[in-house]
CSV table of C-alpha atoms in Angstrom, one decimal:
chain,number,residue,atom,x,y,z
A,27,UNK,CA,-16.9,24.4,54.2
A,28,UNK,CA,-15.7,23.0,50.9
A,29,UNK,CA,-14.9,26.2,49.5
A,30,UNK,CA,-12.4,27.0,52.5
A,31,UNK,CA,-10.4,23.6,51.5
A,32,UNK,CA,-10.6,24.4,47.9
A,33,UNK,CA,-8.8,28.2,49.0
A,34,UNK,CA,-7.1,26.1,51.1
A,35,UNK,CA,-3.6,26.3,49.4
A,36,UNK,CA,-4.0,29.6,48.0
A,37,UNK,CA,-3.7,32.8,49.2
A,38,UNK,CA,-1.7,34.3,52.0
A,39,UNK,CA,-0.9,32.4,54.8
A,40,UNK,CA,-2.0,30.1,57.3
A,41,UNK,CA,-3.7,27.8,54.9
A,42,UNK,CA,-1.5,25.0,55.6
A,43,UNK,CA,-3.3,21.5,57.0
A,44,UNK,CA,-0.1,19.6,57.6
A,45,UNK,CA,2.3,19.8,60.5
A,46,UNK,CA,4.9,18.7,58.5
A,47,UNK,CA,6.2,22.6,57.3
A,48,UNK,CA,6.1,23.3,61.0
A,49,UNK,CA,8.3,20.4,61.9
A,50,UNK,CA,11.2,21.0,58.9
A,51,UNK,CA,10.4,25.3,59.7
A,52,UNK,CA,11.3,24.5,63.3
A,53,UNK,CA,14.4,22.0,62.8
A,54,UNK,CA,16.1,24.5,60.6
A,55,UNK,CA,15.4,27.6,62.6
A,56,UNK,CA,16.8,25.8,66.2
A,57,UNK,CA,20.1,25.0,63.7
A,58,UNK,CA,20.5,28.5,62.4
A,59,UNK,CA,19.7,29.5,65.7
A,60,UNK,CA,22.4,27.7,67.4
A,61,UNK,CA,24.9,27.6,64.8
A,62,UNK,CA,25.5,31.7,65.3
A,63,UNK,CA,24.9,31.7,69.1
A,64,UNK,CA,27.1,28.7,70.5
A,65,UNK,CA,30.5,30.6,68.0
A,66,UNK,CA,29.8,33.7,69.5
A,67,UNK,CA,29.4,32.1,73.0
A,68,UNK,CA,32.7,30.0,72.5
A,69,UNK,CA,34.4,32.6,70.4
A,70,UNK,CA,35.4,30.5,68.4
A,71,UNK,CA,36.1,32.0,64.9
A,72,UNK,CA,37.7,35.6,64.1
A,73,UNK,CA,35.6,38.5,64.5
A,74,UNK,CA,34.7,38.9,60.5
A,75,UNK,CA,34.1,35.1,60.5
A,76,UNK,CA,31.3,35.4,63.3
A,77,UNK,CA,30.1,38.3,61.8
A,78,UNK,CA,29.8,37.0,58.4
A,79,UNK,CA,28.0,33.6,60.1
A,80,UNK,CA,25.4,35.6,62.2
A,81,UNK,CA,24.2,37.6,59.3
A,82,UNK,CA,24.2,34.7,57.0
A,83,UNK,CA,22.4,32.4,59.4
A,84,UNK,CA,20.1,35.0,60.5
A,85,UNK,CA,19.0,35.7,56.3
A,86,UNK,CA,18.2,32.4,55.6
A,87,UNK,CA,16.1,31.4,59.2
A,88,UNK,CA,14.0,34.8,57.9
A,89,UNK,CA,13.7,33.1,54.7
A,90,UNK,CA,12.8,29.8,56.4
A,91,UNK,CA,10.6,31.3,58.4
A,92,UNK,CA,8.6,33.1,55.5
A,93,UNK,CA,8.5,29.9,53.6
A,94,UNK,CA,7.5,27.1,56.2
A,95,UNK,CA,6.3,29.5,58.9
A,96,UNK,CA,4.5,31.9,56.5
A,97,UNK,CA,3.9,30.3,53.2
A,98,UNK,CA,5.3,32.1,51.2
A,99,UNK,CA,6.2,30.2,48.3
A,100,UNK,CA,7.0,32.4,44.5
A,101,UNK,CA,3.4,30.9,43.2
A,102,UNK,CA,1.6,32.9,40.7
A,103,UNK,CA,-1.4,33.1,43.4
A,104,UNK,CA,1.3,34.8,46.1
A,105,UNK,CA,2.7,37.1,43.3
A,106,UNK,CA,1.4,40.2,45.2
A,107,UNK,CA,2.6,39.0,48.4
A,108,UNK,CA,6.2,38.1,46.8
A,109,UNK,CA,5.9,41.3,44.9
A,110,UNK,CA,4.8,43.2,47.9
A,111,UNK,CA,7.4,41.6,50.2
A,112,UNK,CA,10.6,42.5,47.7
A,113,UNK,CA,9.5,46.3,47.8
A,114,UNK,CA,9.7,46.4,51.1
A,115,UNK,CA,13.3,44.6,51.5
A,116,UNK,CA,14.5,47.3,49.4
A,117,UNK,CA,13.4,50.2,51.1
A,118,UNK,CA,14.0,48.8,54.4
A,119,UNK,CA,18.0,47.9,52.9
A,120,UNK,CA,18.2,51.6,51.5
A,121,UNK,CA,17.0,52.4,54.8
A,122,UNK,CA,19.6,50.7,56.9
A,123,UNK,CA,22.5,51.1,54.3
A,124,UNK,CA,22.1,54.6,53.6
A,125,UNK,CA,21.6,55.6,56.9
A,126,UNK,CA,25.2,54.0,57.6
A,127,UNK,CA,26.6,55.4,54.8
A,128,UNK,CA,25.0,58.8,55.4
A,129,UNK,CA,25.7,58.9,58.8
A,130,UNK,CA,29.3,57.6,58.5
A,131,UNK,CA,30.5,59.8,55.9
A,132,UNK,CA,28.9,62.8,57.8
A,133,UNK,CA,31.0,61.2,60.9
A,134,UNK,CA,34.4,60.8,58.5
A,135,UNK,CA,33.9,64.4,56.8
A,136,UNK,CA,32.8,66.8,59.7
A,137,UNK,CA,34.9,65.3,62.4
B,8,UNK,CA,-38.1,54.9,50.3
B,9,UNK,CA,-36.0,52.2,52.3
B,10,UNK,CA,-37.5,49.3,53.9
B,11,UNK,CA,-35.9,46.1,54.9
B,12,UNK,CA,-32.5,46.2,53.0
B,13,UNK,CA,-29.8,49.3,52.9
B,14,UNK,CA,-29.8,52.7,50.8
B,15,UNK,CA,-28.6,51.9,47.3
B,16,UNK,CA,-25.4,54.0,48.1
B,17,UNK,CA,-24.2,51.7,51.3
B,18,UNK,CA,-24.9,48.8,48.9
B,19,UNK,CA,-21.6,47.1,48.2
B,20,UNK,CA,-20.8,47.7,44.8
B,21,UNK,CA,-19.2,44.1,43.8
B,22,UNK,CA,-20.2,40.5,45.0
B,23,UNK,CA,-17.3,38.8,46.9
B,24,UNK,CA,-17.0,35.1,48.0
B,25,UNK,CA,-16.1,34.3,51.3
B,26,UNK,CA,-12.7,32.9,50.4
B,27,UNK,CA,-12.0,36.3,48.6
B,28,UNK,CA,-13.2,38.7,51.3
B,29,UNK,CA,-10.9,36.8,53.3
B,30,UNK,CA,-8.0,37.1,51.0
B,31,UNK,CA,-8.2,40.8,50.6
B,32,UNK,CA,-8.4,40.8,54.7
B,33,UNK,CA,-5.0,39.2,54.6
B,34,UNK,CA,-3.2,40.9,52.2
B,35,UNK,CA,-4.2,44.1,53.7
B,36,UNK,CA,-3.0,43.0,57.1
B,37,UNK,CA,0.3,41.5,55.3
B,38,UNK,CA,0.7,45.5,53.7
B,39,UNK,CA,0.7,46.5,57.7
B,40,UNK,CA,2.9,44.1,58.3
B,41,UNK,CA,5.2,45.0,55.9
B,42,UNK,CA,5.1,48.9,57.1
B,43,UNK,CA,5.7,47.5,60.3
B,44,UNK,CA,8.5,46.2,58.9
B,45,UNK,CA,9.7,49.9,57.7
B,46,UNK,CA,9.3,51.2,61.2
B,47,UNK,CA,11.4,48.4,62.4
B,48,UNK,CA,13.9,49.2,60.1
B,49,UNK,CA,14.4,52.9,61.1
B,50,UNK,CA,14.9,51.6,64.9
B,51,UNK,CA,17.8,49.0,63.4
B,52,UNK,CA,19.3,51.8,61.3
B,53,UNK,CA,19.3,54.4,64.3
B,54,UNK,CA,20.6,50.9,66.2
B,55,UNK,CA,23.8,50.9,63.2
B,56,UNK,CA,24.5,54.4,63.3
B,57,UNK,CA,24.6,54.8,67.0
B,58,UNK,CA,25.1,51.4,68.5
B,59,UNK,CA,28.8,51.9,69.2
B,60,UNK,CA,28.2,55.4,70.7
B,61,UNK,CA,28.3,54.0,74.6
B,62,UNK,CA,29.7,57.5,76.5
B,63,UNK,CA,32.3,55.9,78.6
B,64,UNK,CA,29.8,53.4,79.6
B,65,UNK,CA,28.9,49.3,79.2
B,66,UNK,CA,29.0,47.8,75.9
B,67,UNK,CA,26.8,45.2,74.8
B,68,UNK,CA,29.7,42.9,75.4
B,69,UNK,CA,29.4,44.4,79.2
B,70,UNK,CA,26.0,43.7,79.3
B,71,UNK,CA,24.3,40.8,77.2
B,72,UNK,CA,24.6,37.5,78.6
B,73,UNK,CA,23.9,35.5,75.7
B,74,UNK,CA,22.5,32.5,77.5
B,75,UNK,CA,19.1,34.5,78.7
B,76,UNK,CA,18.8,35.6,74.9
B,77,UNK,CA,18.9,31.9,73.7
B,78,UNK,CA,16.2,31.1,76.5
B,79,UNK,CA,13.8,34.2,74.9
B,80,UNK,CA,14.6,32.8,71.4
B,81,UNK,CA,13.9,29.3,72.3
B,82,UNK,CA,10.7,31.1,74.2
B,83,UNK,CA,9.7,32.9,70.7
B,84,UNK,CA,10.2,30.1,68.5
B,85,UNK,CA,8.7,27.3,70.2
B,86,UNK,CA,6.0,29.7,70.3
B,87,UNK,CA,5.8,30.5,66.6
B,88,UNK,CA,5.3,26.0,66.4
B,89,UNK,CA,2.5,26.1,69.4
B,90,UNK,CA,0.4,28.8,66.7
B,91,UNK,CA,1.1,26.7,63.6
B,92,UNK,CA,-0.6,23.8,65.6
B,93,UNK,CA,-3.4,26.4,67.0
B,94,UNK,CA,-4.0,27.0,62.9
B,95,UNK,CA,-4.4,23.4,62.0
B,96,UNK,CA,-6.5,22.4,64.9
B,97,UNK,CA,-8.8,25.7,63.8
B,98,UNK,CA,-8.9,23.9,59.9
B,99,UNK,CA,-9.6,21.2,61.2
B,100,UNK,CA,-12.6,22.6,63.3
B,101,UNK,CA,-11.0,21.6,66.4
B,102,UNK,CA,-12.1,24.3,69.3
B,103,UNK,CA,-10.7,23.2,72.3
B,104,UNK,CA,-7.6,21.8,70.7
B,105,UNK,CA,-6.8,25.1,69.3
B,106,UNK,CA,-7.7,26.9,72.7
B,107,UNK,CA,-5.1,25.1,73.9
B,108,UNK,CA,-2.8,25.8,71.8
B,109,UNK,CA,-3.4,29.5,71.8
B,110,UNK,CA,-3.0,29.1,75.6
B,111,UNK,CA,0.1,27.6,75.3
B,112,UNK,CA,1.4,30.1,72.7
B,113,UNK,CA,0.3,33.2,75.0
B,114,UNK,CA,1.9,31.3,78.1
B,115,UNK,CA,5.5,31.4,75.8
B,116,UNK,CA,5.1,34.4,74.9
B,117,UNK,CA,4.7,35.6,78.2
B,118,UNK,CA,7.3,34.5,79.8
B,119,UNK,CA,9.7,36.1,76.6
B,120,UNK,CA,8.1,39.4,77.7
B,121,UNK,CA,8.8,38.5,81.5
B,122,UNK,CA,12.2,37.4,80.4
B,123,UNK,CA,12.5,40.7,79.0
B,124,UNK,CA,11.1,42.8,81.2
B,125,UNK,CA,13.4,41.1,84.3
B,126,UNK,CA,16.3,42.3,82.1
B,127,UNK,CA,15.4,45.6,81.0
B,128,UNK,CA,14.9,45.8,84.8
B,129,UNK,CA,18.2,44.7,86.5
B,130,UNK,CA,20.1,47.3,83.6
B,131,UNK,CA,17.9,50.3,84.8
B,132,UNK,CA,18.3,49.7,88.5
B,133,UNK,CA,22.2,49.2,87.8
B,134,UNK,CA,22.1,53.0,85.7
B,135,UNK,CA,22.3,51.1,82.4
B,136,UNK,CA,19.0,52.9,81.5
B,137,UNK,CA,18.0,54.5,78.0
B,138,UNK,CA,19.4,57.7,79.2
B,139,UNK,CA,22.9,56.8,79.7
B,140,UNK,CA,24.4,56.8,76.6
B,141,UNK,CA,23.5,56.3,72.8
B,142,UNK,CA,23.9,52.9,72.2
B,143,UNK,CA,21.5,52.2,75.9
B,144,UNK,CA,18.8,54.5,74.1
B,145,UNK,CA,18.8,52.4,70.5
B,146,UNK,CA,19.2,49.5,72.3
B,147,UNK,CA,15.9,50.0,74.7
B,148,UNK,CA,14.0,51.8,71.6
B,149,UNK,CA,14.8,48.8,69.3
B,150,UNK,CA,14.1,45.9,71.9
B,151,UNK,CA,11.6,47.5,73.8
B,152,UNK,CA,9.3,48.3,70.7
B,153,UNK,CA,9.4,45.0,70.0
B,154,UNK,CA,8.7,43.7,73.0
B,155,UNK,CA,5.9,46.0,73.3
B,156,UNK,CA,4.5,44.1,70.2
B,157,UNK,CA,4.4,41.2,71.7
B,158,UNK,CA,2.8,42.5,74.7
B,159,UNK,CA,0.1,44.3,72.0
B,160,UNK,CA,-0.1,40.4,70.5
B,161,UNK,CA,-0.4,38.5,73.5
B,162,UNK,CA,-3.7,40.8,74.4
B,163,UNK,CA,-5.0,40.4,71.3
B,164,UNK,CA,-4.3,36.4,71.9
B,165,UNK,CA,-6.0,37.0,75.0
B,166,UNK,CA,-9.2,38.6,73.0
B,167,UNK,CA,-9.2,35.5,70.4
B,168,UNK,CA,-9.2,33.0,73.1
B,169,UNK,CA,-12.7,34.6,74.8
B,170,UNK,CA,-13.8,35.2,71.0
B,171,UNK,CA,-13.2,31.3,70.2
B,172,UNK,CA,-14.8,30.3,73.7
B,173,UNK,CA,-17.8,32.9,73.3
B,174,UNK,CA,-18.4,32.2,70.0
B,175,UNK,CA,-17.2,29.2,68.8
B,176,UNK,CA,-14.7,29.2,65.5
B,177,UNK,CA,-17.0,31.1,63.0
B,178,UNK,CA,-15.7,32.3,59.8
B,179,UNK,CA,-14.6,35.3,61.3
B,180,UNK,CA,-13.0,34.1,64.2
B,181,UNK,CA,-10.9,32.0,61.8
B,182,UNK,CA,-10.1,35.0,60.4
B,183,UNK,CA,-8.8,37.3,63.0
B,184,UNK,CA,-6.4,34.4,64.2
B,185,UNK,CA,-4.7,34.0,60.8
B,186,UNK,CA,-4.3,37.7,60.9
B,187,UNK,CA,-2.9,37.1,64.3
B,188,UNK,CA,-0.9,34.3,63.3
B,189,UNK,CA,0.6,36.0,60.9
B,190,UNK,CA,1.5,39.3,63.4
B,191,UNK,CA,3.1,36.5,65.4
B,192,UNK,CA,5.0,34.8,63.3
B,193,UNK,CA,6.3,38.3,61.8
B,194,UNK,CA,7.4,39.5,65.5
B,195,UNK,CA,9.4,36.0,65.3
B,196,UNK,CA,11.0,37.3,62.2
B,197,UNK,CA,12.1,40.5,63.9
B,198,UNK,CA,13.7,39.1,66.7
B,199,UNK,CA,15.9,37.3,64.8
B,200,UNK,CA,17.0,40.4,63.0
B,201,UNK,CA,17.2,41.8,66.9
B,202,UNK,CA,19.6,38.5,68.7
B,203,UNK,CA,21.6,38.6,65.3
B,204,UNK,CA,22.1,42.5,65.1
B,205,UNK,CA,21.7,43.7,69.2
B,206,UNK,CA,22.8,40.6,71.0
B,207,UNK,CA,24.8,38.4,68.9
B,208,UNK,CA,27.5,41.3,67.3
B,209,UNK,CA,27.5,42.7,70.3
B,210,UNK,CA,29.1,40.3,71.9
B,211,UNK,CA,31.2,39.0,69.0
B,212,UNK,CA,32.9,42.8,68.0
Protein backbone atom coordinates (compact mmCIF):
# COMPACT_ATOMS: atom_id res chain seq x y z
CA UNK A 1 0.00 0.00 0.00
CA UNK A 2 2.82 2.32 0.62
CA UNK A 3 4.14 2.16 -2.74
CA UNK A 4 0.64 3.42 -4.17
CA UNK A 5 1.03 6.73 -1.85
CA UNK A 6 4.54 7.16 -2.71
CA UNK A 7 3.23 7.09 -6.90
CA UNK A 8 0.67 8.91 -5.44
CA UNK A 9 1.55 12.38 -7.07
CA UNK A 10 3.12 11.08 -10.00
CA UNK A 11 2.03 9.84 -13.00
CA UNK A 12 -1.06 10.45 -14.98
CA UNK A 13 -4.13 11.19 -13.43
CA UNK A 14 -6.38 10.43 -10.70
CA UNK A 15 -3.71 10.41 -8.14
CA UNK A 16 -5.04 13.22 -6.23
CA UNK A 17 -6.07 12.67 -2.29
CA UNK A 18 -7.51 16.07 -1.71
CA UNK A 19 -10.88 17.46 -2.60
CA UNK A 20 -9.58 20.64 -2.64
CA UNK A 21 -8.66 20.67 -6.86
CA UNK A 22 -12.14 19.46 -7.29
CA UNK A 23 -13.70 22.20 -5.35
CA UNK A 24 -11.44 25.38 -7.15
CA UNK A 25 -11.90 22.87 -10.76
CA UNK A 26 -15.60 23.10 -10.22
CA UNK A 27 -15.92 26.87 -9.07
CA UNK A 28 -14.10 28.04 -12.16
CA UNK A 29 -15.72 25.78 -14.66
CA UNK A 30 -19.64 26.87 -13.30
CA UNK A 31 -18.10 30.73 -13.89
CA UNK A 32 -16.73 30.00 -17.34
CA UNK A 33 -19.71 28.19 -17.87
CA UNK A 34 -22.09 30.87 -17.05
CA UNK A 35 -20.18 33.76 -18.04
CA UNK A 36 -20.63 32.64 -22.10
CA UNK A 37 -24.12 31.19 -21.62
CA UNK A 38 -26.14 33.98 -19.66
CA UNK A 39 -24.46 36.89 -22.75
CA UNK A 40 -25.67 34.72 -25.25
CA UNK A 41 -29.01 34.19 -23.47
CA UNK A 42 -29.39 37.99 -22.79
CA UNK A 43 -27.69 39.03 -25.90
CA UNK A 44 -26.01 41.21 -24.44
CA UNK A 45 -22.75 42.14 -26.37
CA UNK A 46 -22.23 42.35 -30.24
CA UNK A 47 -22.01 39.28 -32.19
CA UNK A 48 -17.85 39.29 -32.39
CA UNK A 49 -17.85 40.21 -28.69
CA UNK A 50 -19.95 36.95 -27.74
CA UNK A 51 -18.02 35.08 -30.07
CA UNK A 52 -14.75 36.11 -28.91
CA UNK A 53 -16.04 35.37 -25.03
CA UNK A 54 -17.43 31.85 -25.78
CA UNK A 55 -14.24 30.68 -27.32
CA UNK A 56 -12.17 32.26 -24.78
CA UNK A 57 -14.13 30.98 -21.89
CA UNK A 58 -14.56 27.65 -23.39
CA UNK A 59 -10.20 27.45 -23.83
CA UNK A 60 -9.48 28.12 -20.47
CA UNK A 61 -12.43 25.82 -18.60
CA UNK A 62 -10.55 22.88 -21.01
CA UNK A 63 -7.48 24.05 -19.51
CA UNK A 64 -9.01 24.05 -16.04
CA UNK A 65 -10.34 21.03 -16.52
CA UNK A 66 -6.98 19.32 -17.57
CA UNK A 67 -5.26 20.87 -14.65
CA UNK A 68 -7.68 20.33 -11.59
CA UNK A 69 -9.91 17.73 -13.14
CA UNK A 70 -7.05 15.85 -14.87
CA UNK A 71 -3.77 16.70 -13.30
CA UNK A 72 -2.10 17.70 -15.65
CA UNK A 73 0.47 19.92 -14.31
CA UNK A 74 4.02 20.70 -16.90
CA UNK A 75 6.02 18.38 -14.26
CA UNK A 76 8.98 16.55 -15.49
CA UNK A 77 7.08 13.16 -14.51
CA UNK A 78 3.91 14.35 -16.97
CA UNK A 79 6.42 15.45 -19.69
CA UNK A 80 4.95 12.59 -22.04
CA UNK A 81 1.52 13.35 -21.19
CA UNK A 82 2.21 17.26 -21.79
CA UNK A 83 4.22 16.34 -24.72
CA UNK A 84 1.68 13.89 -25.95
CA UNK A 85 -1.21 16.32 -25.30
CA UNK A 86 0.46 19.34 -27.43
CA UNK A 87 0.75 16.93 -30.48
CA UNK A 88 -2.49 16.34 -30.57
CA UNK A 89 -3.81 20.12 -30.22
CA UNK A 90 -1.92 20.74 -33.21
CA UNK A 91 -3.20 18.18 -35.37
CA UNK A 92 -6.59 18.53 -34.23
CA UNK A 93 -6.14 22.80 -34.91
CA UNK A 94 -4.65 21.90 -38.45
CA UNK A 95 -7.60 19.72 -38.65
CA UNK A 96 -10.31 22.23 -37.85
CA UNK A 97 -8.46 25.30 -39.49
CA UNK A 98 -7.50 23.78 -42.57
CA UNK A 99 -10.57 22.19 -43.18
CA UNK A 100 -12.13 25.80 -42.97
CA UNK A 101 -9.74 27.25 -44.95
CA UNK A 102 -9.81 24.39 -47.48
CA UNK A 103 -13.23 24.18 -47.69
CA UNK A 104 -13.91 27.96 -47.85
CA UNK A 105 -11.52 28.83 -50.46
CA UNK A 106 -12.85 25.84 -52.50
CA UNK A 107 -16.48 27.57 -51.65
CA UNK A 108 -14.99 31.27 -52.70
CA UNK A 109 -13.09 29.94 -55.94
CA UNK A 110 -15.48 27.36 -57.57
CA UNK A 111 -18.68 29.14 -56.84
CA UNK B 1 10.11 -29.54 -20.63
CA UNK B 2 7.57 -27.12 -18.78
CA UNK B 3 6.22 -27.68 -15.42
CA UNK B 4 4.77 -25.32 -13.06
CA UNK B 5 5.76 -21.86 -14.50
CA UNK B 6 5.33 -20.56 -18.38
CA UNK B 7 7.52 -21.44 -21.64
CA UNK B 8 10.63 -19.19 -21.52
CA UNK B 9 9.17 -17.29 -24.57
CA UNK B 10 5.65 -16.10 -22.81
CA UNK B 11 8.02 -15.10 -19.95
CA UNK B 12 7.86 -11.30 -19.69
CA UNK B 13 11.03 -10.03 -20.64
CA UNK B 14 11.45 -7.02 -18.00
CA UNK B 15 10.41 -6.82 -14.21
CA UNK B 16 7.76 -4.05 -13.59
CA UNK B 17 6.50 -2.68 -10.27
CA UNK B 18 2.98 -2.31 -9.65
CA UNK B 19 3.01 1.46 -9.65
CA UNK B 20 4.74 1.26 -13.21
CA UNK B 21 2.52 -1.39 -14.83
CA UNK B 22 -0.12 0.97 -13.82
CA UNK B 23 1.50 3.95 -15.33
CA UNK B 24 2.12 2.46 -18.70
CA UNK B 25 -1.82 1.33 -18.42
CA UNK B 26 -2.66 5.04 -18.14
CA UNK B 27 -0.65 6.61 -20.58
CA UNK B 28 -1.81 4.13 -23.09
CA UNK B 29 -5.41 4.79 -22.35
CA UNK B 30 -4.49 8.75 -22.23
CA UNK B 31 -2.85 7.98 -26.15
CA UNK B 32 -6.66 6.64 -26.89
CA UNK B 33 -7.90 9.42 -25.50
CA UNK B 34 -6.05 11.66 -27.25
CA UNK B 35 -7.05 9.89 -30.77
CA UNK B 36 -10.36 10.18 -29.58
CA UNK B 37 -9.75 13.52 -29.47
CA UNK B 38 -8.69 13.48 -33.39
CA UNK B 39 -11.97 11.73 -34.29
CA UNK B 40 -13.71 14.40 -32.45
CA UNK B 41 -12.10 16.92 -34.18
CA UNK B 42 -13.03 15.75 -37.78
CA UNK B 43 -16.87 15.79 -36.60
CA UNK B 44 -16.23 19.70 -35.31
CA UNK B 45 -14.42 20.47 -38.55
CA UNK B 46 -17.21 18.78 -40.82
CA UNK B 47 -19.58 20.83 -38.01
CA UNK B 48 -17.39 24.35 -39.31
CA UNK B 49 -17.51 23.69 -42.79
CA UNK B 50 -21.16 22.74 -43.03
CA UNK B 51 -22.83 24.09 -39.95
CA UNK B 52 -24.37 27.10 -41.81
CA UNK B 53 -25.53 24.91 -44.78
CA UNK B 54 -29.38 24.64 -43.24
CA UNK B 55 -31.41 24.08 -46.91
CA UNK B 56 -34.11 26.51 -46.28
CA UNK B 57 -34.63 24.92 -42.98
CA UNK B 58 -34.20 25.83 -38.91
CA UNK B 59 -31.07 27.26 -37.68
CA UNK B 60 -29.58 26.44 -34.56
CA UNK B 61 -31.01 29.83 -33.43
CA UNK B 62 -34.52 28.11 -34.53
CA UNK B 63 -33.79 25.25 -32.63
CA UNK B 64 -31.56 25.32 -29.40
CA UNK B 65 -33.03 26.49 -26.36
CA UNK B 66 -30.21 27.26 -24.42
CA UNK B 67 -31.75 26.72 -21.03
CA UNK B 68 -31.94 22.68 -21.55
CA UNK B 69 -28.22 22.91 -22.64
CA UNK B 70 -27.17 24.64 -19.33
CA UNK B 71 -29.26 21.92 -17.42
CA UNK B 72 -27.02 18.97 -19.55
CA UNK B 73 -23.92 21.03 -18.66
CA UNK B 74 -24.72 21.46 -15.14
CA UNK B 75 -25.72 17.50 -15.51
CA UNK B 76 -22.07 16.71 -16.96
CA UNK B 77 -20.11 18.79 -14.68
CA UNK B 78 -21.52 18.07 -11.46
CA UNK B 79 -20.92 14.73 -12.72
CA UNK B 80 -17.20 15.10 -13.52
CA UNK B 81 -17.12 16.38 -9.21
CA UNK B 82 -19.29 13.15 -8.10
CA UNK B 83 -16.07 10.86 -9.96
CA UNK B 84 -13.30 13.04 -8.41
CA UNK B 85 -15.01 12.09 -4.98
CA UNK B 86 -15.59 8.34 -6.24
CA UNK B 87 -11.42 8.47 -6.84
CA UNK B 88 -10.60 9.72 -3.36
CA UNK B 89 -13.01 7.53 -1.50
CA UNK B 90 -11.24 4.52 -3.80
CA UNK B 91 -7.48 5.97 -2.25
CA UNK B 92 -8.68 6.08 0.54
CA UNK B 93 -9.94 2.33 0.49
CA UNK B 94 -13.41 3.43 1.02
CA UNK B 95 -15.85 0.71 -0.96
CA UNK B 96 -19.12 1.74 -0.36
CA UNK B 97 -18.39 5.38 -0.24
CA UNK B 98 -17.05 5.21 -3.68
CA UNK B 99 -20.09 2.91 -4.82
CA UNK B 100 -21.93 5.62 -4.05
CA UNK B 101 -20.38 7.91 -5.63
CA UNK B 102 -20.10 6.03 -8.89
CA UNK B 103 -23.93 5.63 -8.44
CA UNK B 104 -24.45 9.07 -8.24
CA UNK B 105 -22.07 9.90 -11.22
CA UNK B 106 -23.97 7.16 -13.54
CA UNK B 107 -27.46 8.62 -12.20
CA UNK B 108 -26.08 12.31 -13.73
CA UNK B 109 -24.90 11.08 -16.46
CA UNK B 110 -28.00 9.48 -17.17
CA UNK B 111 -30.25 11.87 -17.12
CA UNK B 112 -27.66 14.10 -19.60
CA UNK B 113 -28.17 11.22 -21.99
CA UNK B 114 -32.10 11.23 -21.23
CA UNK B 115 -31.82 15.00 -21.62
CA UNK B 116 -30.47 14.31 -24.83
CA UNK B 117 -32.20 11.79 -26.14
CA UNK B 118 -35.80 13.76 -25.21
CA UNK B 119 -34.26 16.44 -27.51
CA UNK B 120 -32.87 14.69 -30.34
CA UNK B 121 -36.39 13.21 -30.12
CA UNK B 122 -38.89 16.17 -30.22
CA UNK B 123 -36.48 17.57 -33.51
CA UNK B 124 -36.91 14.21 -35.36
CA UNK B 125 -40.65 13.96 -34.82
CA UNK B 126 -40.89 17.77 -35.84
CA UNK B 127 -38.74 16.75 -39.42
CA UNK B 128 -35.64 18.46 -37.90
CA UNK B 129 -33.92 15.00 -38.41
CA UNK B 130 -30.20 14.39 -39.76
CA UNK B 131 -31.59 14.12 -43.14
CA UNK B 132 -32.93 17.45 -43.60
CA UNK B 133 -30.26 19.55 -44.25
CA UNK B 134 -26.38 19.84 -43.74
CA UNK B 135 -26.09 21.55 -40.75
CA UNK B 136 -29.15 18.87 -38.99
CA UNK B 137 -26.66 15.97 -40.25
CA UNK B 138 -23.22 17.65 -38.47
CA UNK B 139 -25.17 18.63 -35.84
CA UNK B 140 -26.74 14.91 -34.93
CA UNK B 141 -23.14 13.28 -36.08
CA UNK B 142 -21.28 15.65 -33.67
CA UNK B 143 -23.68 15.52 -30.55
CA UNK B 144 -24.90 12.22 -31.09
CA UNK B 145 -21.28 10.58 -31.12
CA UNK B 146 -20.75 12.14 -28.08
CA UNK B 147 -23.56 11.24 -26.47
CA UNK B 148 -23.10 7.80 -27.55
CA UNK B 149 -19.87 8.02 -25.46
CA UNK B 150 -21.43 8.60 -22.62
CA UNK B 151 -23.90 6.00 -23.10
CA UNK B 152 -20.57 3.51 -23.86
CA UNK B 153 -19.18 5.16 -20.28
CA UNK B 154 -22.05 4.92 -18.25
CA UNK B 155 -22.09 0.92 -19.08
CA UNK B 156 -18.77 0.63 -18.36
CA UNK B 157 -19.65 2.59 -14.90
CA UNK B 158 -22.27 0.14 -14.75
CA UNK B 159 -19.51 -2.84 -15.11
CA UNK B 160 -17.09 -1.10 -12.40
CA UNK B 161 -19.88 -0.77 -9.89
CA UNK B 162 -20.61 -4.93 -10.04
CA UNK B 163 -16.64 -5.23 -10.30
CA UNK B 164 -16.16 -3.06 -6.99
CA UNK B 165 -19.17 -4.98 -5.24
CA UNK B 166 -17.94 -8.53 -6.52
CA UNK B 167 -14.67 -8.05 -5.91
CA UNK B 168 -13.88 -5.52 -3.66
CA UNK B 169 -11.30 -2.50 -4.76
CA UNK B 170 -8.21 -4.69 -5.75
CA UNK B 171 -5.37 -3.16 -7.53
CA UNK B 172 -6.95 -3.76 -10.65
CA UNK B 173 -10.23 -2.50 -9.94
CA UNK B 174 -8.52 0.76 -8.90
CA UNK B 175 -7.24 0.68 -12.06
CA UNK B 176 -9.93 0.36 -14.54
CA UNK B 177 -11.80 3.28 -12.71
CA UNK B 178 -8.90 5.75 -13.19
CA UNK B 179 -8.93 4.68 -16.75
CA UNK B 180 -12.64 5.35 -16.47
CA UNK B 181 -12.23 8.45 -14.70
CA UNK B 182 -10.26 9.77 -17.01
CA UNK B 183 -12.74 8.70 -20.19
CA UNK B 184 -15.12 10.76 -18.15
CA UNK B 185 -13.61 13.61 -17.37
CA UNK B 186 -12.34 13.76 -21.21
CA UNK B 187 -16.14 13.42 -22.48
CA UNK B 188 -16.63 16.61 -20.03
CA UNK B 189 -13.92 18.25 -21.98
CA UNK B 190 -15.68 17.64 -25.31
CA UNK B 191 -18.83 18.99 -24.41
CA UNK B 192 -17.61 22.07 -23.68
CA UNK B 193 -16.03 22.25 -27.08
CA UNK B 194 -19.78 21.08 -28.20
CA UNK B 195 -22.27 23.97 -26.00
CA UNK B 196 -19.42 26.52 -26.97
CA UNK B 197 -19.14 25.53 -30.83
CA UNK B 198 -23.04 23.81 -31.59
CA UNK B 199 -25.15 25.55 -28.98
CA UNK B 200 -23.71 28.64 -27.85
CA UNK B 201 -22.69 30.30 -31.61
CA UNK B 202 -25.52 29.10 -32.77
CA UNK B 203 -27.52 31.06 -31.05
CA UNK B 204 -25.29 34.09 -30.74
CA UNK B 205 -24.51 34.43 -34.97
Amino acid sequence: MSTEHEHAEHGHGGHEISLRPYITGFVLAVVLTLIPFLMVMNNSASTTTLVVVIFSTAIVQILVHLRYFLHLRFTHEQRWDVFTFVFTAAIVLILVFGSIWIMFSLNHLLM
Amino acid sequence: MTTDTLPARYAPTEVVSHAEHEEKLMFGFWLYILSDCILFSGLFATYAVIGHNTAGGPSGYDLFDLRYALVETMLLLFSSISYGIAMIAMKGDKRAQTLFWLVVTALLGLGFVLMEFHEFHDMILAGNGPQRSGFLSAFFTLVGTHGAHVSFGLLWMVVMMIQVVRKGLTGPVQSRLLRLSLFWHFLDIVWIGVFSVVYLMGVAT
